[in-house]
PDB file of C-alpha atoms in Angstrom:
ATOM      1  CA  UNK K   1       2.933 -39.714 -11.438  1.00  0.00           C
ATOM      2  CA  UNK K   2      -0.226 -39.272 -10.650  1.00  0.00           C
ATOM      3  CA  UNK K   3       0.117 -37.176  -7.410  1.00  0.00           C
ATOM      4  CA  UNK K   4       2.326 -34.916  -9.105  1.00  0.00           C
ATOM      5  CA  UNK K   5       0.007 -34.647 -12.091  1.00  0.00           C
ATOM      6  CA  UNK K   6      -2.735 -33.400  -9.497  1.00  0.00           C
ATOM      7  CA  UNK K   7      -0.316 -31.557  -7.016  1.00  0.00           C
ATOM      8  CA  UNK K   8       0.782 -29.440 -10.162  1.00  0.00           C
ATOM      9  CA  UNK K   9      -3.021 -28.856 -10.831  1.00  0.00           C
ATOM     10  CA  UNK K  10      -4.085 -27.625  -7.405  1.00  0.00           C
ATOM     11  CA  UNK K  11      -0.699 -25.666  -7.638  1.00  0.00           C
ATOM     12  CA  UNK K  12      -1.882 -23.961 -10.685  1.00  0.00           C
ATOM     13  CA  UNK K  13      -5.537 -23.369  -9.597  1.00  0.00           C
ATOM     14  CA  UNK K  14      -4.027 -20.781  -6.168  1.00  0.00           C
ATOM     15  CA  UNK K  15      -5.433 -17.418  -7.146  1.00  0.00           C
ATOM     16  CA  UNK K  16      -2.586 -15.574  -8.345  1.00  0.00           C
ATOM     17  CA  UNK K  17      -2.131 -12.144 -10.250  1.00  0.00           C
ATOM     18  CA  UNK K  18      -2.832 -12.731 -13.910  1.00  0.00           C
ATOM     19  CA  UNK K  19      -3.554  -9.137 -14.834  1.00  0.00           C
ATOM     20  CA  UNK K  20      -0.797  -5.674 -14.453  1.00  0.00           C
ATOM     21  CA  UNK K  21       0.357  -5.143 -11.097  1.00  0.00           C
ATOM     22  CA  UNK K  22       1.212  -1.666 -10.367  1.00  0.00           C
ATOM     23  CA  UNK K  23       3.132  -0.555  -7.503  1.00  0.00           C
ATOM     24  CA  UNK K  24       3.148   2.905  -6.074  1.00  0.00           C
ATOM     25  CA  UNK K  25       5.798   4.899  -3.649  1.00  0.00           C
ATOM     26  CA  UNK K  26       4.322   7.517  -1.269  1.00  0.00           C
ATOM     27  CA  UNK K  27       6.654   9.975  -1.883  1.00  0.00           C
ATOM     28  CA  UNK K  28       7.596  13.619  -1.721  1.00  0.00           C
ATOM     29  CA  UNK K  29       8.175  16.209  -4.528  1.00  0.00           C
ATOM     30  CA  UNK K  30      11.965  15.642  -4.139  1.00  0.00           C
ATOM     31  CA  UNK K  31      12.370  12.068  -4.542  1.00  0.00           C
ATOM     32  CA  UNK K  32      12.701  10.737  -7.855  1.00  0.00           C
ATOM     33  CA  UNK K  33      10.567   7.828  -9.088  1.00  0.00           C
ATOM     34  CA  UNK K  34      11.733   4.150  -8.648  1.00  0.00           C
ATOM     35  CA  UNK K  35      12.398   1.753 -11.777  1.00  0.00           C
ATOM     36  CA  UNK K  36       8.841   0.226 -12.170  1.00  0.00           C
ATOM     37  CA  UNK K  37       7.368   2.011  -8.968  1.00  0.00           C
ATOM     38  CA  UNK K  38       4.763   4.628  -9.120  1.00  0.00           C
ATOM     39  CA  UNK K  39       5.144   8.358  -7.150  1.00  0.00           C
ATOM     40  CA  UNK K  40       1.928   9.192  -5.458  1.00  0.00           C
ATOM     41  CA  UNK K  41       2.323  12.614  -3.603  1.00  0.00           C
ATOM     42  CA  UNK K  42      -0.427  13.266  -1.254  1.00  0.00           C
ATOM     43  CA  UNK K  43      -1.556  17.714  -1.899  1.00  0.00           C
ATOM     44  CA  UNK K  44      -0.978  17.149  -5.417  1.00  0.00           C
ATOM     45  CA  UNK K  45      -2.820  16.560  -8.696  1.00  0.00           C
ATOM     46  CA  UNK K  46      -2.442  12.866  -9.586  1.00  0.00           C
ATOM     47  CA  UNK K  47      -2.454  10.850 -12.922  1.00  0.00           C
ATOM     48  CA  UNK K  48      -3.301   7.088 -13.804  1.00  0.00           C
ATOM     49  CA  UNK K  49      -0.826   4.848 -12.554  1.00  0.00           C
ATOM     50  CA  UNK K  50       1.439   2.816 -15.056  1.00  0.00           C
ATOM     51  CA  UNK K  51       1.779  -0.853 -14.262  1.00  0.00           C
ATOM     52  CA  UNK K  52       4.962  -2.751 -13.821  1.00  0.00           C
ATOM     53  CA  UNK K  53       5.585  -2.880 -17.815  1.00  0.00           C
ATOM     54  CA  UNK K  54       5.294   1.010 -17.707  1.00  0.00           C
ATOM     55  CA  UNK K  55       1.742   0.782 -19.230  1.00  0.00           C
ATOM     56  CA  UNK K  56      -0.616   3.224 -18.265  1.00  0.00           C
ATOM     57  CA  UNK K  57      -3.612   2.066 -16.684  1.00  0.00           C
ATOM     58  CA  UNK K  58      -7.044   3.737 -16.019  1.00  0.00           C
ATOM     59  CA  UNK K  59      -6.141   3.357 -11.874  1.00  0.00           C
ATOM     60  CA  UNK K  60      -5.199   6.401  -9.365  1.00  0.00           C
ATOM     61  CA  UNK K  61      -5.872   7.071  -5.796  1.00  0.00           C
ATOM     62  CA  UNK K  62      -7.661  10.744  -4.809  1.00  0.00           C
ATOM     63  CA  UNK K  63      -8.123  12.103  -1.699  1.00  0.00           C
ATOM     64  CA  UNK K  64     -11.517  12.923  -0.496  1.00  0.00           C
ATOM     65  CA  UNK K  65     -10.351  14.380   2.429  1.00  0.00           C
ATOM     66  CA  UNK K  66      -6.797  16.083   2.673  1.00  0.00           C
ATOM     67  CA  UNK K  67      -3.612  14.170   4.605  1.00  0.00           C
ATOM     68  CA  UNK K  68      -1.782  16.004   7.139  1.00  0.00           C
ATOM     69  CA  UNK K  69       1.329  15.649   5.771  1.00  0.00           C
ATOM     70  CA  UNK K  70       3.682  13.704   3.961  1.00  0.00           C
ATOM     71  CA  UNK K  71       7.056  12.853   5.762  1.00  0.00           C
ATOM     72  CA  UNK K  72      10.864  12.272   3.886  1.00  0.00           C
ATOM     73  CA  UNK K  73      13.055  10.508   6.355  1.00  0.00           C
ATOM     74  CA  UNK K  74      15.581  10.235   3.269  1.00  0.00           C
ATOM     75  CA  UNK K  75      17.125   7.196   4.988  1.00  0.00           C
ATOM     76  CA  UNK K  76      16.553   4.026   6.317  1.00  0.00           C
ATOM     77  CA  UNK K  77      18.003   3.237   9.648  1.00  0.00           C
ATOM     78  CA  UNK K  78      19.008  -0.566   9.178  1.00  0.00           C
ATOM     79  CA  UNK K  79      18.019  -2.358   5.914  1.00  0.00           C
ATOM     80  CA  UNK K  80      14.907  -3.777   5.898  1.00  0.00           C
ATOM     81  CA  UNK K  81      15.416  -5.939   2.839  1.00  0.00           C
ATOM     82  CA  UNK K  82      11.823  -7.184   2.013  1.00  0.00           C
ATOM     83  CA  UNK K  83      10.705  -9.137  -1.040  1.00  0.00           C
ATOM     84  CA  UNK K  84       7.842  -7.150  -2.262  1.00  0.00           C
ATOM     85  CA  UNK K  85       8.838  -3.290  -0.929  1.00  0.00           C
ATOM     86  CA  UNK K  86      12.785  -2.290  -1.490  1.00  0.00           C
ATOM     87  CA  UNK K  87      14.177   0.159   0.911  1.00  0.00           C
ATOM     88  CA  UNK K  88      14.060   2.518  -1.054  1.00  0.00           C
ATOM     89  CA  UNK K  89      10.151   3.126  -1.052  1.00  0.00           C
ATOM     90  CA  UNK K  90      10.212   2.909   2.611  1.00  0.00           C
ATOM     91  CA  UNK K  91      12.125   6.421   3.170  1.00  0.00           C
ATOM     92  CA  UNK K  92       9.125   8.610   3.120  1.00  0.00           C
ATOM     93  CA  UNK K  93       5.494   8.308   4.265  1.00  0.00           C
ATOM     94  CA  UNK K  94       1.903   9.718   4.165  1.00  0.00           C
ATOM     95  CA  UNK K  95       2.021  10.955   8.280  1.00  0.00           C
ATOM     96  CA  UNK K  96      -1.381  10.927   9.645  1.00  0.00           C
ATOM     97  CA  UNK K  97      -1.952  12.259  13.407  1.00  0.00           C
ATOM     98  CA  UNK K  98      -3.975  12.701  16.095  1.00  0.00           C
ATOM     99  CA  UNK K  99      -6.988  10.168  15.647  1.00  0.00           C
ATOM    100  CA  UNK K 100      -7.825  11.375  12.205  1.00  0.00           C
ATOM    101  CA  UNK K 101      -9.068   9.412   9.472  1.00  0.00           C
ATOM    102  CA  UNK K 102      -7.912  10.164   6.181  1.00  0.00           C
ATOM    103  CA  UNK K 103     -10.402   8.853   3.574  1.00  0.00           C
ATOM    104  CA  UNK K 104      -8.924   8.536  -0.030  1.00  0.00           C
ATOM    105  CA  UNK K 105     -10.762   6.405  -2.970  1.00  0.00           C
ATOM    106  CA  UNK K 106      -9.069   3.835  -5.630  1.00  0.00           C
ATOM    107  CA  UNK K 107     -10.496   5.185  -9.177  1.00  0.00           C
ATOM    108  CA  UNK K 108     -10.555   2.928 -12.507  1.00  0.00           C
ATOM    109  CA  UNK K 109     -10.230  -0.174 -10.947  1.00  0.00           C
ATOM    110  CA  UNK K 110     -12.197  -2.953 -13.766  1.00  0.00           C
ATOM    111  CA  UNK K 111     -15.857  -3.689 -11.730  1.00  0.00           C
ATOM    112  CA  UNK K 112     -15.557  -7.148 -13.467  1.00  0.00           C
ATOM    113  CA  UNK K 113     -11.792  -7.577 -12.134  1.00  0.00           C
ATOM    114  CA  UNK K 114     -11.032  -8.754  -8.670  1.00  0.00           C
ATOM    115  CA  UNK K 115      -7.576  -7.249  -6.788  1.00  0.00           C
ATOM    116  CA  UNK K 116      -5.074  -7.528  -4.136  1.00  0.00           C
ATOM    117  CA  UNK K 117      -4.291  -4.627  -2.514  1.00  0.00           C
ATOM    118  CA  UNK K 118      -0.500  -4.798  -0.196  1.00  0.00           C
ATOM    119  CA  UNK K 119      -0.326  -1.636   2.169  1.00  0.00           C
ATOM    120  CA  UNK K 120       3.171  -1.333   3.237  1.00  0.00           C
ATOM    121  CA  UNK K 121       4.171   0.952   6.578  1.00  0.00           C
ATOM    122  CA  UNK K 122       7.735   1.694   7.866  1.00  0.00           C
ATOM    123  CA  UNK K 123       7.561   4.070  10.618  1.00  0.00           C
ATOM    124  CA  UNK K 124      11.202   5.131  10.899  1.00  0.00           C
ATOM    125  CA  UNK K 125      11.267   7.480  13.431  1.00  0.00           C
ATOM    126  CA  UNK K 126      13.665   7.579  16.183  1.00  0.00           C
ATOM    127  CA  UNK K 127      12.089   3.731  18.393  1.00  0.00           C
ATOM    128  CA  UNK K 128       8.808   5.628  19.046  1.00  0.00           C
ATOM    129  CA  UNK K 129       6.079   3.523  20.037  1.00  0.00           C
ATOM    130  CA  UNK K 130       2.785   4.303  17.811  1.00  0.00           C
ATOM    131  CA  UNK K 131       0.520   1.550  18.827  1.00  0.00           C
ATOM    132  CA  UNK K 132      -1.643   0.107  15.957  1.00  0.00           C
ATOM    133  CA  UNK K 133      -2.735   1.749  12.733  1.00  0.00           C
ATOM    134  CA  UNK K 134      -6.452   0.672  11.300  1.00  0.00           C
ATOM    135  CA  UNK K 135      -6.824   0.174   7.025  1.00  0.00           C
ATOM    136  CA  UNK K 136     -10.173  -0.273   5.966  1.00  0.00           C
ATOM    137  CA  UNK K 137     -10.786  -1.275   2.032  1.00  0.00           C
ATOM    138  CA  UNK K 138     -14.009  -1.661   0.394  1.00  0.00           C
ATOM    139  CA  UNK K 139     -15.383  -1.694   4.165  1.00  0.00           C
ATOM    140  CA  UNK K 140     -13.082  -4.345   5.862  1.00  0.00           C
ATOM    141  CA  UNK K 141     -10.814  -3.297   8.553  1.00  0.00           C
ATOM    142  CA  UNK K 142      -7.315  -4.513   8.915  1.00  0.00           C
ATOM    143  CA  UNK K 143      -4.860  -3.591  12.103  1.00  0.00           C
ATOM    144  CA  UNK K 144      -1.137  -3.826  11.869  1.00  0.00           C
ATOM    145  CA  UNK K 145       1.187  -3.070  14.515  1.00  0.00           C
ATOM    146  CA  UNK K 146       2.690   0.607  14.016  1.00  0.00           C
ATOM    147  CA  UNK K 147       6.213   0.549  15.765  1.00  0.00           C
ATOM    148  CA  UNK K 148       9.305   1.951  14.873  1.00  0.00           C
ATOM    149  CA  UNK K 149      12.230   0.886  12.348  1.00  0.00           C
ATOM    150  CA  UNK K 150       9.966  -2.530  10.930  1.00  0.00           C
ATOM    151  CA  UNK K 151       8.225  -3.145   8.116  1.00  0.00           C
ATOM    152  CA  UNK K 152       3.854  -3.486   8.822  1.00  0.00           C
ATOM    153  CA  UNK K 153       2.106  -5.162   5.616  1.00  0.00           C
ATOM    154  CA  UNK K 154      -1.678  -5.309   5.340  1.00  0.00           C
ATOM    155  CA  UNK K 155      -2.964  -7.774   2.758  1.00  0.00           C
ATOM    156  CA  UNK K 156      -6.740  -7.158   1.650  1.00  0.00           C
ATOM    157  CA  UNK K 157      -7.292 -10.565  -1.425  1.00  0.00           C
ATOM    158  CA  UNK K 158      -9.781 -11.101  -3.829  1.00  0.00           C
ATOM    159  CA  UNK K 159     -11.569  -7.529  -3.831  1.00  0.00           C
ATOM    160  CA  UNK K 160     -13.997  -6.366  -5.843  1.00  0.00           C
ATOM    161  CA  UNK K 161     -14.680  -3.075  -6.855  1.00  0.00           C
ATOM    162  CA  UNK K 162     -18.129  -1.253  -7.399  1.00  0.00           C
ATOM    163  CA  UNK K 163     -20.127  -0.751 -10.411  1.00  0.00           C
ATOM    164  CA  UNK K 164     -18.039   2.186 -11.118  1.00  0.00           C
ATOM    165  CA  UNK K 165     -14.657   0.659 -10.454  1.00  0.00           C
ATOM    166  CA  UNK K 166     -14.102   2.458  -7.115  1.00  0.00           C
ATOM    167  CA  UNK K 167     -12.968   1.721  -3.652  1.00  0.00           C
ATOM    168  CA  UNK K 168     -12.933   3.542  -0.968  1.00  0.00           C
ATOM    169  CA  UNK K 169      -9.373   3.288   1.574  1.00  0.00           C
ATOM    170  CA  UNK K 170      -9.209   4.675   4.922  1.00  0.00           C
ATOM    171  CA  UNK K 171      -6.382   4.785   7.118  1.00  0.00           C
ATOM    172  CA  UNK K 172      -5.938   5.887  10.768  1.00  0.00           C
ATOM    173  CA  UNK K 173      -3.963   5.662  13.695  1.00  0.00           C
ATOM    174  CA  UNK K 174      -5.140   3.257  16.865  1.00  0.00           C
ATOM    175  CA  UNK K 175      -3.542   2.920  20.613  1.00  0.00           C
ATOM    176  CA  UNK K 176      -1.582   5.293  22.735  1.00  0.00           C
ATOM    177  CA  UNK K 177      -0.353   7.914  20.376  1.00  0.00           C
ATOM    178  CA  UNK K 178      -2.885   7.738  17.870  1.00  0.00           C
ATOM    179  CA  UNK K 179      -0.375   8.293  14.563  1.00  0.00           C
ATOM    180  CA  UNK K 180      -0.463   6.413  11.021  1.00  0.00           C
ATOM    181  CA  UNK K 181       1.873   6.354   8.275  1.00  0.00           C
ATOM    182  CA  UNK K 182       1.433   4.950   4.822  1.00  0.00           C
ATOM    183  CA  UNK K 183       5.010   4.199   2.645  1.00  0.00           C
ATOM    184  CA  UNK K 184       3.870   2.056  -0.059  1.00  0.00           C
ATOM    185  CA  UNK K 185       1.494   0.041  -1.526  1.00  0.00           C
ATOM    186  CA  UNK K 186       1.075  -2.482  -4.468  1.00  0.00           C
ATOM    187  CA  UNK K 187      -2.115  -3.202  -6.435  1.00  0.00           C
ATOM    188  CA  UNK K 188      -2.568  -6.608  -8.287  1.00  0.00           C
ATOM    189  CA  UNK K 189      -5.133  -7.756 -10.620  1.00  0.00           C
ATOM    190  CA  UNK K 190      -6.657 -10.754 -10.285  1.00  0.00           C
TER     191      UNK K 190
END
């Protein structure tokens, strides 16, 4: 009884999200929004995000400098079926090329809060080799493997924001062909 008793409490003590948890679909101006997903399209004027209740929050992502482009596949070529990103956020995606960095910065974050940031890639694009794409949150780089027809996650935990409830994101393409693409990501407060 006792092992359970302190098996439950080290259970309970795992950080895990107790705050809103917003996820957000890169999209294009001719998708329609998901149930409970967010549509962030890059070249346009952007509002707070809602969180998964359909709250509004004080959070949005700007771009400091602009993306090259944003890309609709409008299909998935096999079902990728993962728990945290449904197919159906994976069709399009922010399409960055040739070695550039695109620089973009998480506003209205709580400085007091920390957060896990999920950035989910799904390069769908005819088994084209990419190489390796680079994300770098708050300063910390993370590389993910950037081939064709999978699903890439990059997990940054237990990030704080500054004073002024900003971080900055970067992504960029790394390896051979130098490309990155950005489908989704989810935001959860800690």
């Amino acid at each position: 009884m006792i092992r359970k008793m302190m098996f439950a409490a080290l259970k309970n003590n795992i950080t895990a999200p107790t705050g809103r948890i917003i996820k957000v679909s890169v999209e294009d101006d001719s998708h329609s929004t998901i149930a409970a997903w967010n549509k962030w399209v890059p070249l346009a004027t952007h509002g707070v995000f809602k969180d998964t209740t359909g709250a509004a929050t004080t959070i949005k992502l700007i771009e400091v400098n602009s993306v090259s482009a944003i890309v609709s596949y409008g299909y998935i070529s096999h079902p990728v079926n993962d728990p945290d990103f449904p197919d159906a956020v994976l069709d399009a995606n922010l399409y960055i090329e040739l070695s550039t960095t695109k620089n973009m910065q998480f506003q209205g974050l709580n400085p007091s809060k920390q957060y896990t940031f999920i950035f989910a890639t799904y390069p769908n694009t005819y088994d084209i080799s990419y190489g390796q794409q680079s994300h770098i949150l708050g300063g910390v780089q993370k590389i993910v493997a950037n081939d064709t027809d999978a699903i890439y996650k990059c997990y940054f935990e237990s990030v704080s924001p500054d004073a002024s409830g900003n971080i900055t994101y970067s992504i960029a393409g790394l390896g051979n062909s130098n490309y990155a693409f950005l489908s989704a990501f989810i935001i959860k407060e800690l």
